Coordinates of C-alpha atoms and ligand atoms in Angstrom, one line a residue:
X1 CA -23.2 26.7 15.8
X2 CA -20.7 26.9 17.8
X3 CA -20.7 29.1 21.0
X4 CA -19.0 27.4 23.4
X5 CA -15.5 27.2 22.2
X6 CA -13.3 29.6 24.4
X7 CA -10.6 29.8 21.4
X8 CA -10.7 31.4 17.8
X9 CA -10.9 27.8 16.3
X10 CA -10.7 29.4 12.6
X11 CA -10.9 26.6 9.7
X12 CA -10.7 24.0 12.1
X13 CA -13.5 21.6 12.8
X14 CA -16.1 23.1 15.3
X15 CA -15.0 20.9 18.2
X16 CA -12.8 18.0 17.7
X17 CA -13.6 14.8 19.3
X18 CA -14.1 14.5 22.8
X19 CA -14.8 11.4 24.7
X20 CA -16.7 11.5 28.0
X21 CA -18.4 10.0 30.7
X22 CA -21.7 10.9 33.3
X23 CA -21.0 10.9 36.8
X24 CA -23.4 8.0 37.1
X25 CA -22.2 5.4 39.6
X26 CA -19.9 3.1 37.7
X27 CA -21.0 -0.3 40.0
X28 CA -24.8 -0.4 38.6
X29 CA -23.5 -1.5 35.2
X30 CA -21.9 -4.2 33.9
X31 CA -21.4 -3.2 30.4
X32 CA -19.3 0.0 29.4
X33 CA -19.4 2.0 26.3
X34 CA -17.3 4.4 25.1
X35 CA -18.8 7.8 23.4
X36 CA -16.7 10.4 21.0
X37 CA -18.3 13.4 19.6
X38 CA -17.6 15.5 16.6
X39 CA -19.2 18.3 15.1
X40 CA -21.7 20.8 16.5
X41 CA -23.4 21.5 19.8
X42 CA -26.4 19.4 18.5
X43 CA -23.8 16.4 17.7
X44 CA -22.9 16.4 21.8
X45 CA -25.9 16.8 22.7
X46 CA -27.4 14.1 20.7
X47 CA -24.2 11.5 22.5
X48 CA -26.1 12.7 25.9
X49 CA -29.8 11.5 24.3
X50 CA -27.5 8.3 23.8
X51 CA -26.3 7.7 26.8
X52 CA -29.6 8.1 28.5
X53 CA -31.0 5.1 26.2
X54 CA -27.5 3.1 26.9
X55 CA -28.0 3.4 30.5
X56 CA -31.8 2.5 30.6
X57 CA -30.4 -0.8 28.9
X58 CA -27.6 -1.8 30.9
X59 CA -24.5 0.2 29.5
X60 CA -22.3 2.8 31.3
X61 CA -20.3 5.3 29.9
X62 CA -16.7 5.2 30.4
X63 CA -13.8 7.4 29.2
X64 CA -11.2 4.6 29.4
X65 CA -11.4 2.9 25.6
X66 CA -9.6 -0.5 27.1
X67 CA -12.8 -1.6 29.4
X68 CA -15.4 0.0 27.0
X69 CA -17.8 -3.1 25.1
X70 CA -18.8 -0.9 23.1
X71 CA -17.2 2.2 21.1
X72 CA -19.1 4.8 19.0
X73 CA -18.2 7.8 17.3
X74 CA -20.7 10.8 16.9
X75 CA -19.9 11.6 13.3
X76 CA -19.7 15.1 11.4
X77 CA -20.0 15.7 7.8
X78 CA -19.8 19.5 7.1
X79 CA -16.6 19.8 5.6
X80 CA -14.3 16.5 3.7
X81 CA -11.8 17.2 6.8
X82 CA -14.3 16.5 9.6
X83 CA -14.8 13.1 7.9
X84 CA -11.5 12.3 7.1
X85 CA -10.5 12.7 11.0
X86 CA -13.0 10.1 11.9
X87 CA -11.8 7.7 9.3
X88 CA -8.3 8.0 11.2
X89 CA -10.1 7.4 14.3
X90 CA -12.1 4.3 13.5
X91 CA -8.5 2.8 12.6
X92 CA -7.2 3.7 16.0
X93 CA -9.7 1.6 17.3
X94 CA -8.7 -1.0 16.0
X95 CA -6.1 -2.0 18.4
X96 CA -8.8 -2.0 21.3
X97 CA -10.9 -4.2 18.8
X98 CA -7.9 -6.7 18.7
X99 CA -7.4 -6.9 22.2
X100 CA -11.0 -7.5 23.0
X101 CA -13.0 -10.2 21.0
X102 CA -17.1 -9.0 21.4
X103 CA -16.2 -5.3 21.6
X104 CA -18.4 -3.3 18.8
X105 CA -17.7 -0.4 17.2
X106 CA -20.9 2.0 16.2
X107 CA -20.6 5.0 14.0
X108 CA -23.7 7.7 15.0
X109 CA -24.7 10.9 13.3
X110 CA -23.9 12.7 10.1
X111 CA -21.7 10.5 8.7
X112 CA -23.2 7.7 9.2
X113 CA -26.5 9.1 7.9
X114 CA -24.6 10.1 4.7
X115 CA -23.2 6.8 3.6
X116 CA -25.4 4.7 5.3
X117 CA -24.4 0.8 5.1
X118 CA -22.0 1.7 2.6
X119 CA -19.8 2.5 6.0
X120 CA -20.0 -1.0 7.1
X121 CA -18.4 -2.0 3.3
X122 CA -15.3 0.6 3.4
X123 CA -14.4 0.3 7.2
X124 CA -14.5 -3.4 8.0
X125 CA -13.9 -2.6 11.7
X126 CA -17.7 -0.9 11.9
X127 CA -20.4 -3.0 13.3
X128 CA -23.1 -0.7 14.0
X129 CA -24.4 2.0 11.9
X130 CA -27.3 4.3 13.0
X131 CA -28.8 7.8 12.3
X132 CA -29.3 10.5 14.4
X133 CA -33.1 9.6 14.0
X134 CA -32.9 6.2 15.1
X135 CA -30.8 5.9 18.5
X136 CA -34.0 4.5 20.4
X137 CA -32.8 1.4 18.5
X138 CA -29.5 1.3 19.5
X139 CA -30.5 -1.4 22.1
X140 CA -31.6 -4.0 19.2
X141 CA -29.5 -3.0 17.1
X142 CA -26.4 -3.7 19.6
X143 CA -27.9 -7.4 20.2
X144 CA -28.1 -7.8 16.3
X145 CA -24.5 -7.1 15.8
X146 CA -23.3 -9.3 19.0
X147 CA -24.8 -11.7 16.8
X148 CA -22.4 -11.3 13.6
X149 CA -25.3 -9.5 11.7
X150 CA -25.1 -6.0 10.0
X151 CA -27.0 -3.6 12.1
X152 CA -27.6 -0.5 10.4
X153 CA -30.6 2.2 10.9
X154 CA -30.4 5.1 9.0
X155 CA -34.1 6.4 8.7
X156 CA -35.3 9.7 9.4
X157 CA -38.0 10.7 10.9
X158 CA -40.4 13.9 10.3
X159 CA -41.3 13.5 14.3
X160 CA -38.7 12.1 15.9
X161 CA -37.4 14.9 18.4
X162 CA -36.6 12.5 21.6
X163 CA -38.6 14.9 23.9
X164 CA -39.1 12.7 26.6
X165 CA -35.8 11.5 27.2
X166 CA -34.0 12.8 29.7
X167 CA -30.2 13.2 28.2
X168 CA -27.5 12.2 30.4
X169 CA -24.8 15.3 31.4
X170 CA -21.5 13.7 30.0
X171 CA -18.7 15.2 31.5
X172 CA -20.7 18.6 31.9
X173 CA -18.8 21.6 33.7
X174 CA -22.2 21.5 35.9
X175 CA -22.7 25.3 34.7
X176 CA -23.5 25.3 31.4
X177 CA -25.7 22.9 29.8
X178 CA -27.2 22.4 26.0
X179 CA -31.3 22.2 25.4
X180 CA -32.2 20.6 22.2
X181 CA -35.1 22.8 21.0
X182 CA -35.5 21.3 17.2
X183 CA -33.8 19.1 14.7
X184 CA -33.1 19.2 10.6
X185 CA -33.2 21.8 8.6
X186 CA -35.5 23.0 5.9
X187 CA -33.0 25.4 4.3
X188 CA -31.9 24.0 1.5
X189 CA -28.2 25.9 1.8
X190 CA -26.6 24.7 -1.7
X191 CA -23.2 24.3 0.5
X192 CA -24.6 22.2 3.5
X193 CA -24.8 18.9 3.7
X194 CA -27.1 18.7 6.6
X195 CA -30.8 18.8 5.4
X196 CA -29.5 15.7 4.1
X197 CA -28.0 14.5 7.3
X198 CA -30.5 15.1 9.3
X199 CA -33.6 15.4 7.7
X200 CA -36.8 17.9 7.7
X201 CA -37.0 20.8 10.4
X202 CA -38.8 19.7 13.8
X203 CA -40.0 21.4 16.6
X204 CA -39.8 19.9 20.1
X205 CA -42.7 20.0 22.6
X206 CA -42.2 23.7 24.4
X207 CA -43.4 21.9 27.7
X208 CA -40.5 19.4 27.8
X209 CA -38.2 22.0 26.9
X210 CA -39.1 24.3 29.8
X211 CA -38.7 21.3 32.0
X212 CA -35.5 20.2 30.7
X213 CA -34.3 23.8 31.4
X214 CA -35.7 23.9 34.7
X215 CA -34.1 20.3 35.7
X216 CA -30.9 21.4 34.8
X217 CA -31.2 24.8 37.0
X218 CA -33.0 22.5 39.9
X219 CA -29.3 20.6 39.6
X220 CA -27.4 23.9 40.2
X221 CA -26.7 24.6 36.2
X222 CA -26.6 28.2 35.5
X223 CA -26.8 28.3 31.7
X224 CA -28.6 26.6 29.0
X225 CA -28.2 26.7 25.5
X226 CA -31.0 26.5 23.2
X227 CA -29.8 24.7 20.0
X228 CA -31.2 24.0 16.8
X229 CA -29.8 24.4 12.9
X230 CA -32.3 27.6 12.6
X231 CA -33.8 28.5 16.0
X232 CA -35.8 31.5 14.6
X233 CA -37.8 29.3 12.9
X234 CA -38.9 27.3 16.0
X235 CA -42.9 26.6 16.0
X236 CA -44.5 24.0 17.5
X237 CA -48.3 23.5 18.1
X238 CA -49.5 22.1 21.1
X239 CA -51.6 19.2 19.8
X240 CA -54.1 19.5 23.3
X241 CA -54.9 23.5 22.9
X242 CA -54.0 24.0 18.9
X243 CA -52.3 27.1 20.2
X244 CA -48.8 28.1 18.8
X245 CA -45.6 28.7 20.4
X246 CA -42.7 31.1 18.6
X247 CA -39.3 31.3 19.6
X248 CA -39.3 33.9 20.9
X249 CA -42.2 32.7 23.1
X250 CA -40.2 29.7 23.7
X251 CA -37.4 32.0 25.1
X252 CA -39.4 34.1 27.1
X253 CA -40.5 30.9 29.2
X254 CA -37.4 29.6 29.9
X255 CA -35.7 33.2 30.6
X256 CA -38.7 33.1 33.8
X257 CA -37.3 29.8 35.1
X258 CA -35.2 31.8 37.1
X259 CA -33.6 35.4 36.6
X260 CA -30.3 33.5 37.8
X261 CA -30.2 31.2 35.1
X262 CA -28.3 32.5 31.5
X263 CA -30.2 31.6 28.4
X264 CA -28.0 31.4 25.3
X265 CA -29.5 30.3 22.0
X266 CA -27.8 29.4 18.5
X267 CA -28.4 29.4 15.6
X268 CA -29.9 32.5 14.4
X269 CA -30.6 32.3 10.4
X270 CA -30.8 36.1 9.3
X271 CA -33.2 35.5 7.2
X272 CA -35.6 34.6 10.4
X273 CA -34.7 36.4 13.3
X274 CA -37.4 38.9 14.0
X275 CA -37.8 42.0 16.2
X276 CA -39.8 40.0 18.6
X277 CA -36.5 37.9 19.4
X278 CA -34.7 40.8 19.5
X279 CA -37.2 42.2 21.9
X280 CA -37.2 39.6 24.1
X281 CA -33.3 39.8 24.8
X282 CA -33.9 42.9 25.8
X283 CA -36.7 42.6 28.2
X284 CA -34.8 40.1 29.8
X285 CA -30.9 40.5 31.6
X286 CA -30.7 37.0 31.6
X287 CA -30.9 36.0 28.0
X288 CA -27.5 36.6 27.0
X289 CA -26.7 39.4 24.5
X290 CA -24.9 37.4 22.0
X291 CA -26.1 36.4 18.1
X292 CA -24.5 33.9 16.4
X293 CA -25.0 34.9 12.8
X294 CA -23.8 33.5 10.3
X295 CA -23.4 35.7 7.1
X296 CA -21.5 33.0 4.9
X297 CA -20.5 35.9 2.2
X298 CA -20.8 39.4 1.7
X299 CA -21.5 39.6 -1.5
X300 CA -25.0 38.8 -3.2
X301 CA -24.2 37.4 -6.2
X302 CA -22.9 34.5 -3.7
X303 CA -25.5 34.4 -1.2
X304 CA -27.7 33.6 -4.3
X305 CA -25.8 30.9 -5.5
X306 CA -25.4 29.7 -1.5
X307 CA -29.1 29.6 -1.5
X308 CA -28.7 31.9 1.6
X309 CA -32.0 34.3 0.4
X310 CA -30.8 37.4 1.8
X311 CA -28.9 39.8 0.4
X312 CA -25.9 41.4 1.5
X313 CA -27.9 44.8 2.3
X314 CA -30.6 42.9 4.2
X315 CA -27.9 40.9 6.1
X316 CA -26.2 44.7 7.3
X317 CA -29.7 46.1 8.2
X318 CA -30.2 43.2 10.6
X319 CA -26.3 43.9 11.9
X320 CA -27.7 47.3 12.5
X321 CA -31.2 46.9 14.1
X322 CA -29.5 44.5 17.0
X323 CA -27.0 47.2 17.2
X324 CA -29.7 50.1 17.4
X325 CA -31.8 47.9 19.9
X326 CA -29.4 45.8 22.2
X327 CA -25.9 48.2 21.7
X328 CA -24.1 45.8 24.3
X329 CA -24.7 42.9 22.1
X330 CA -22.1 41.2 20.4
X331 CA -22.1 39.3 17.2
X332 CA -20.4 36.5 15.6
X333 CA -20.9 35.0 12.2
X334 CA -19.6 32.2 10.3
X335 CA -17.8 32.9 6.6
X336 CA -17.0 30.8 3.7
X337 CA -13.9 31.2 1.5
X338 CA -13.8 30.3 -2.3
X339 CA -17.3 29.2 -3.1
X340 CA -17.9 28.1 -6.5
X341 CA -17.4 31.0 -8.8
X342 CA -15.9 33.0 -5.7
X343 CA -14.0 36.4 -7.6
X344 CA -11.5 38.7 -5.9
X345 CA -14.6 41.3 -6.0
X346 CA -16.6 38.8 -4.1
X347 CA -13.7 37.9 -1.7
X348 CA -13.2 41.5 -0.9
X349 CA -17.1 41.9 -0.5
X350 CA -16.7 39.2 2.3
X351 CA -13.7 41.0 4.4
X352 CA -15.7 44.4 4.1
X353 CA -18.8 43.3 5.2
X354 CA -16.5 41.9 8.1
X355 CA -15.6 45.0 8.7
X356 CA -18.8 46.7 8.5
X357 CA -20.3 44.1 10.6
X358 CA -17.5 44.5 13.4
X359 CA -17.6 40.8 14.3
X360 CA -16.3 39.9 18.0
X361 CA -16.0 36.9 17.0
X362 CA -16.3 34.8 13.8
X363 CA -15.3 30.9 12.3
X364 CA -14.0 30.5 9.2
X365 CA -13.7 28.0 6.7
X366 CA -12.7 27.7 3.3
X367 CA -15.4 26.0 0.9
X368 CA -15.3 22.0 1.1
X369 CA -17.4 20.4 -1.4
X370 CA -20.1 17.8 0.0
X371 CA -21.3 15.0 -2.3
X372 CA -24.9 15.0 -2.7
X373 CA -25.6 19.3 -2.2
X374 CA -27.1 21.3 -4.5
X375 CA -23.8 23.1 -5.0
X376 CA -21.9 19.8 -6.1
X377 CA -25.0 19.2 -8.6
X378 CA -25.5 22.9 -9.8
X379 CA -22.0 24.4 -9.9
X380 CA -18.5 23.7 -10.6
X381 CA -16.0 23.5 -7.3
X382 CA -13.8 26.4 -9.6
X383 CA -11.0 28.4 -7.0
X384 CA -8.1 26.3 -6.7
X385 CA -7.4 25.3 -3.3
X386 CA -4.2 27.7 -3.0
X387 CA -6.9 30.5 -3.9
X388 CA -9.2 29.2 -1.1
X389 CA -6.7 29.0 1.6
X390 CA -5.3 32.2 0.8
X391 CA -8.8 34.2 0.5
X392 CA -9.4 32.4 4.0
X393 CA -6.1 33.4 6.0
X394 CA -7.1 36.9 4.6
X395 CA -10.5 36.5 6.1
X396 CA -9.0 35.5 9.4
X397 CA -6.7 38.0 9.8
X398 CA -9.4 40.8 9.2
X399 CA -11.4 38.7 12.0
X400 CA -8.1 38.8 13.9
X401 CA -8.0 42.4 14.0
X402 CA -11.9 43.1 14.6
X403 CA -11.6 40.5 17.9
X404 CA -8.4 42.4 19.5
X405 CA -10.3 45.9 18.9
X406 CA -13.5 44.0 20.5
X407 CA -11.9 43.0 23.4
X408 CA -9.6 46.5 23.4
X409 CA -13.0 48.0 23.9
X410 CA -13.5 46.7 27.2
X411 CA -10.7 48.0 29.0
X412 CA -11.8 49.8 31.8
X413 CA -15.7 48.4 31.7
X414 CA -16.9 46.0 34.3
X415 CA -19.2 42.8 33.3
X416 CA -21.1 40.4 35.5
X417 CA -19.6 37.2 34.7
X418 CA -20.4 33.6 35.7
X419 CA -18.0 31.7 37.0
X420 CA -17.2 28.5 34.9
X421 CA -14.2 26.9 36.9
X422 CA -10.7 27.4 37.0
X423 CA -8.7 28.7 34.2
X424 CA -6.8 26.6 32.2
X425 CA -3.2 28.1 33.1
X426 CA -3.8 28.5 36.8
X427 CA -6.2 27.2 39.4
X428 CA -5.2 30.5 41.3
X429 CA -7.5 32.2 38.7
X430 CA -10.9 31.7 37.5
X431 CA -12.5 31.5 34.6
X432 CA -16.2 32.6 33.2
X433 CA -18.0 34.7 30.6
X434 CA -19.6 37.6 30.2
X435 CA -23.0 37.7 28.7
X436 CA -21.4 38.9 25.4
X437 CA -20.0 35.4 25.3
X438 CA -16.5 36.4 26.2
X439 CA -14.0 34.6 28.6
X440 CA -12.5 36.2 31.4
X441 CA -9.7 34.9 33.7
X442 CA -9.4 36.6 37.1
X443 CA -7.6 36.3 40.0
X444 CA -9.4 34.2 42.7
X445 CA -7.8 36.3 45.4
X446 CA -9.4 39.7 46.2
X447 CA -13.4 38.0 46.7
X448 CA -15.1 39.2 49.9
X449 CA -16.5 35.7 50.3
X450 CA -15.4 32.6 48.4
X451 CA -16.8 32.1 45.0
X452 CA -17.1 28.6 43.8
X453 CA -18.4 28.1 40.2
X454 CA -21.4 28.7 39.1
X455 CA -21.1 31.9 41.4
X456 CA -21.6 35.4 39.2
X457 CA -19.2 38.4 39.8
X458 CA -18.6 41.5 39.0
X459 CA -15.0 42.3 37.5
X460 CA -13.5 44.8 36.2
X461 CA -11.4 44.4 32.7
X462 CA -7.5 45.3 33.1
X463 CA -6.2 43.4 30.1
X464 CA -7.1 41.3 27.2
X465 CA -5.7 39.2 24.2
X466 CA -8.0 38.4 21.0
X467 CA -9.2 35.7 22.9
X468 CA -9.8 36.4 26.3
X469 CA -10.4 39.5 28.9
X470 CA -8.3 39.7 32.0
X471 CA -10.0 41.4 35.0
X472 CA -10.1 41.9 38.8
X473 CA -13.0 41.4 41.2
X474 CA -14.8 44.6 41.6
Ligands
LIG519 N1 -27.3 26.1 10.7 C1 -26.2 26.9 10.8 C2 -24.9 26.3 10.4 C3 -24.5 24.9 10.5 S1 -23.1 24.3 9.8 C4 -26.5 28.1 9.9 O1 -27.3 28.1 9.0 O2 -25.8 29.0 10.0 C5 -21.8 25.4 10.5 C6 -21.1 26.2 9.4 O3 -20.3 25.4 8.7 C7 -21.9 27.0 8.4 O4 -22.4 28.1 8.9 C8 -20.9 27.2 7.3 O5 -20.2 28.4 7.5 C9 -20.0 26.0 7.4 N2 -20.2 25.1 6.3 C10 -21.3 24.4 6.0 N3 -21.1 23.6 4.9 C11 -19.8 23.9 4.5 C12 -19.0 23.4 3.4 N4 -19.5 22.6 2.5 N5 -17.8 23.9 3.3 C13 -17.3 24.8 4.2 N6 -18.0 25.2 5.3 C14 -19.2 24.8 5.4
LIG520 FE1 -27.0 24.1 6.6 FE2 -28.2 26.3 5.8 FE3 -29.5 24.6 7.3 FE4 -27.6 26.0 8.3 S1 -29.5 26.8 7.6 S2 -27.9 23.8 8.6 S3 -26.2 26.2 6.6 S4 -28.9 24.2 5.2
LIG521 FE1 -21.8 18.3 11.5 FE2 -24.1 17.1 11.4 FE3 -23.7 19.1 13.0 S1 -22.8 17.5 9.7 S2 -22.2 20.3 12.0 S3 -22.7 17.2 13.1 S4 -25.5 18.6 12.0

């Protein structure tokens, strides 16, 4: 999940760490820490749950590792590489450790869900260990390893959703902003290591999520994303009226905070998303007309061994109803290459289902195996690694092609787009995206009044790479 990335980011992780900081006023603490995130959206979003509970207790957030007290890392297990890369990073702390006697080191999230205490045995520079269940004890836990003890809390909870805490922006763009709506999984994905990360599936309170959305819009954010492992299969009861609330429901209320605020949402299971979502979208402009879903392979016999419960025809008759409803909508998935038992038949079932599909965007992987998933109990880990990387640099150039006739497509169109900031090469230019989720660079010059961000504008497309549309205000 994975929908803010303005690059094809193809086998890499999903976003590599990024260390931030809130724009709170640095002289009301006395105590620093220090936050890095890997992983998913729900990964940063969790660091900003953090951060609120640091800063109730005393600790602000700074990007600058040499004054921090406190470091942690907002570990990712999906794939042996994301893990390896924070391994590297907790020895790159070590220098700041040396230089500062009392400064702890915490590891949050997946990884540290996955191997528990058995962290604070193989990396001897890890004080703190806690789940992404258990960050409301962060505060205790902090004060028991300033005292030399092993503070570790890796318990999951079957309620825990941290609906009333309001999550600190960490180096937010002030645009775009991300909306827990859920956490877990119930899936049981025989790849995917995170029903095991992060527990059973949990719906938040609809109420606080309509309120978080409508905070951030009151704060002159334009966009929220709604996140969760499986959003379709959002349901919470409201415990006062026993009435329930879908996701598409869910939706609907936050697309009527404001017809100027974008609602994105991720991730859509295919085996969940209904015609009432897909209904929704439509009734309203501003929930954006972009799917993130993920297909993982196109062929059956795999999907079945995946766990995945669909089939590749169902999969393509879902491609096709958003198609027939929402034609303007685009599509992304994510693909795995060389899972157990993977044949060349299966492989080329994945890169025509590609095609079929006619991704705008997709991320691919190659199959990692994760200790503890039903795939590493069930089924041998069976293509060689040169097979792997080879059916996945296949898989991206087919993507690589369907993404340059996507954006070729556009030439000549004109899309509403909301301004984001300036673009990376040039502050001369902006940058934003259209609804379909694609960037767009434009010139500032040409505006009849001045834009700032947040602004939306009309352009019209001139030019394009795979990666991003070039355009001129219209
Ligand atoms: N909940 C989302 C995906 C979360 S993980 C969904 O169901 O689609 C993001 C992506 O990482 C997955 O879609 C999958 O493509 C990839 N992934 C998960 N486990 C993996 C593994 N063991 N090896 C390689 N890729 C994996
Ligand atoms: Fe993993 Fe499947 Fe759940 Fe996605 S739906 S998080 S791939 S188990
Ligand atoms: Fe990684 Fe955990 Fe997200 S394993 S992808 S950070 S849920």
């Amino acid at each position: 999940m994975e929908l803010f990335t303005t690059a094809t980011k193809e086998h890499d992780e999903l976003r590599q760490g990024e260390a931030y900081e809130s724009a709170q006023n640095k002289a009301a603490f006395s105590k620093f820490f220090y936050v890095e995130s890997y992983g998913c959206a729900m990964n940063f979003a969790d660091s900003e749950v953090v951060a609120s509970i640091l800063e109730k207790n005393g600790y602000g957030s700074t990007r600058n590792l040499e004054i921090a007290d406190l470091i942690l890392i907002n570990t990712c297990s999906i794939r042996e590489k994301a893990e390896l890369t924070v391994r590297k990073r907790l020895t790159e702390f070590r220098k700041y450790k040396q230089q500062k006697p009392g400064m702890l080191v915490g590891v949050l999230g997946c990884m540290a869900e996955r191997l528990k205490s058995k962290l604070l045995e193989e990396e001897k520079l890890v004080d703190l260990v806690v789940g992404p269940d258990a960050y409301r004890t962060l505060p205790d836990l902090i004060i028991e390893a300033g005292t030399g003890q092993k503070a570790v809390n890796v318990l999951l909870s079957r309620d825990e959703t941290y609906s009333d805490i309001s999550p600190v922006r960490l180096d937010s763009n002030g645009i775009s902003g991300f909306v827990s709506i859920m956490r877990g999984c119930n899936n049981m994905c025989s790849f995917c290591v995170v029903p095991f990360t992060r527990g059973r599936e949990r719906s938040r309170d609809a109420f606080s999520i309509v309120a978080e959305s409508k905070d951030l819009f009151d704060k002159g954010y334009k966009e929220v994303t709604l996140l969760g492992q499986n959003v379709d299969s959002y349901y919470w009861t409201n415990p006062e009226t026993n009435t329930q609330v879908t996701f598409a429901q869910l939706l609907e209320s936050v697309a009527l905070i404001s017809p100027l605020l974008r609602v994105r949402f991720s991730t859509s299971h295919p085996k969940d998303i209904t015609d009432e979502v897909l209904f929704t979208m439509m009734k309203y402009p501003n929930i954006c007309k972009y799917i993130h879903l993920p297909v993982q392979s196109g062929s059956t016999r795999v999907l079945q061994l995946m766990n995945r419960t669909y089939t590749r025809e169902w999969y393509l008759a879902k491609v096709v109803r958003i198609r027939e409803l929402m034609p303007e909508c685009s599509i992304s998935a994510d693909i795995i290459a060389g899972f157990c038992t993977e044949t060349e038949e299966d492989h080329q079932d994945t890169m025509s289902i590609m095609q079929l599909a006619q991704y705008d965007y997709a991320y691919m992987y190659f199959y990692s195996e994760r200790p503890g998933t039903l795939a590493e109990k069930r089924y041998e880990d069976d293509v060689p690694l040169d097979v792997k990387k080879r059916r996945l640099q296949e898989i991206v150039d087919v993507q690589w092609h369907l993404s340059n006739d996507s954006n070729k497509k556009e030439l000549g169109k004109s899309y509403e787009v909301l301004i984001e900031g300036n673009s990376k090469k040039s502050d001369l230019h902006w940058m934003g995206r259209t609804s379909q989720n694609k960037v767009v660079v434009f010139p500032k010059a040409g505006a009849l009044k001045p834009l700032v961000k947040g602004d939306y504008v009309h352009i019209l497309i001139t030019d394009y790479t795979k990666g991003t549309l070039m355009g001129t205000i219209k």
